[in-house]
Amino acid sequence: MTTEENALGYAWSAVQDAPVCELFPGIRLRPLWKGDNGAGAYVLEMDANTCWQGIDVHDPGPEEVFVVSGTFNDGDRDYPAGSFIHAPAGSSHVPQTTTGCTLFLFYPEG
């Protein structure tokens, strides 16, 4: 993870410089920032017609999702670009997309 920090504690990184981890075929995770308490910020890229393998359970804390582009589906409904989703701790879903999508993910508790 390439994250820079200044004297005031501000941290920043560029998506294109973040390492790519392929979680499943056509689904890539790019870490942007990791906090001391386990919090983390990521970009998730999903190609068209991809589906998470298994159930994504939010543990130990919640997941915050912002749909940057495309249409994301959580196994229940579609969320177009510009949508925000709060998934509480203990909830679960099956991330998928028919169009492809890019998501910003934030885990405040790891």
XYZ file of C-alpha atoms in Angstrom:
110
model
C 0.000 0.000 0.000
C 1.417 3.375 -1.009
C 0.135 5.917 1.481
C 1.846 9.201 2.238
C 1.383 11.249 5.387
C 2.250 14.855 6.232
C 3.235 16.488 9.526
C -0.421 17.184 10.381
C -1.291 13.489 10.129
C -3.139 13.789 6.806
C -2.713 10.636 4.741
C -3.360 10.216 1.029
C -2.860 7.693 -1.730
C -3.703 7.402 -5.410
C -5.904 4.558 -6.606
C -3.686 3.910 -9.619
C -0.672 3.475 -7.291
C -2.425 1.126 -4.850
C -1.469 -2.547 -5.148
C -4.059 -4.820 -6.747
C -5.243 -7.957 -4.973
C -7.512 -10.215 -7.028
C -10.022 -11.640 -4.552
C -11.987 -13.660 -7.106
C -11.878 -13.775 -10.925
C -12.803 -10.256 -12.106
C -12.992 -8.799 -8.557
C -10.030 -6.702 -7.411
C -9.335 -4.894 -4.135
C -7.018 -1.883 -3.840
C -6.049 -0.841 -0.282
C -5.868 2.943 0.136
C -5.409 3.441 3.884
C -5.142 1.413 7.081
C -5.667 2.967 10.515
C -4.070 1.964 13.788
C -7.370 0.600 15.143
C -7.964 -1.716 12.152
C -10.039 0.780 10.179
C -9.428 0.711 6.455
C -10.362 2.340 3.157
C -10.358 0.453 -0.143
C -11.481 0.572 -3.748
C -13.191 -2.573 -5.037
C -13.392 -3.071 -8.795
C -15.848 -5.630 -10.159
C -15.945 -6.572 -13.837
C -19.289 -7.066 -15.579
C -21.089 -10.313 -14.707
C -19.040 -11.100 -11.600
C -20.217 -12.403 -8.246
C -18.548 -12.738 -4.836
C -17.794 -16.369 -4.034
C -19.720 -17.083 -0.857
C -21.360 -14.689 1.568
C -19.636 -11.446 2.610
C -20.202 -11.118 6.386
C -19.449 -7.777 8.065
C -17.459 -8.679 11.126
C -16.194 -7.256 13.471
C -17.778 -3.969 12.422
C -19.898 -2.299 9.765
C -19.110 -1.729 6.116
C -19.709 1.618 4.407
C -20.046 1.476 0.610
C -20.200 4.269 -1.962
C -20.890 3.227 -5.567
C -18.446 5.274 -7.648
C -19.461 3.900 -11.042
C -21.636 1.204 -12.583
C -24.388 -0.642 -10.743
C -23.746 -2.738 -7.642
C -26.104 -5.457 -6.465
C -26.006 -6.887 -2.926
C -28.031 -9.981 -3.786
C -31.252 -8.146 -2.980
C -31.345 -4.951 -5.025
C -29.418 -2.726 -7.444
C -27.554 0.390 -6.324
C -26.571 2.773 -9.154
C -23.568 5.098 -9.139
C -23.922 7.719 -6.420
C -25.564 5.332 -3.932
C -24.383 5.017 -0.320
C -24.934 1.813 1.650
C -24.399 1.264 5.377
C -24.178 -2.428 6.254
C -24.235 -2.860 10.052
C -21.928 -5.236 11.913
C -23.159 -8.814 11.643
C -25.057 -8.229 8.395
C -24.176 -10.040 5.181
C -24.737 -9.964 1.449
C -23.486 -11.459 -1.831
C -21.807 -8.667 -3.852
C -22.420 -8.917 -7.593
C -22.840 -6.846 -10.738
C -24.053 -7.303 -14.297
C -22.693 -3.965 -15.565
C -19.400 -3.843 -13.685
C -18.826 -1.332 -10.898
C -16.273 0.478 -8.792
C -16.930 0.849 -5.063
C -15.298 2.863 -2.312
C -15.332 0.775 0.887
C -14.711 1.999 4.416
C -14.456 -0.233 7.470
C -14.427 1.998 10.567
C -13.699 -0.949 12.899
C -11.663 -3.217 10.644
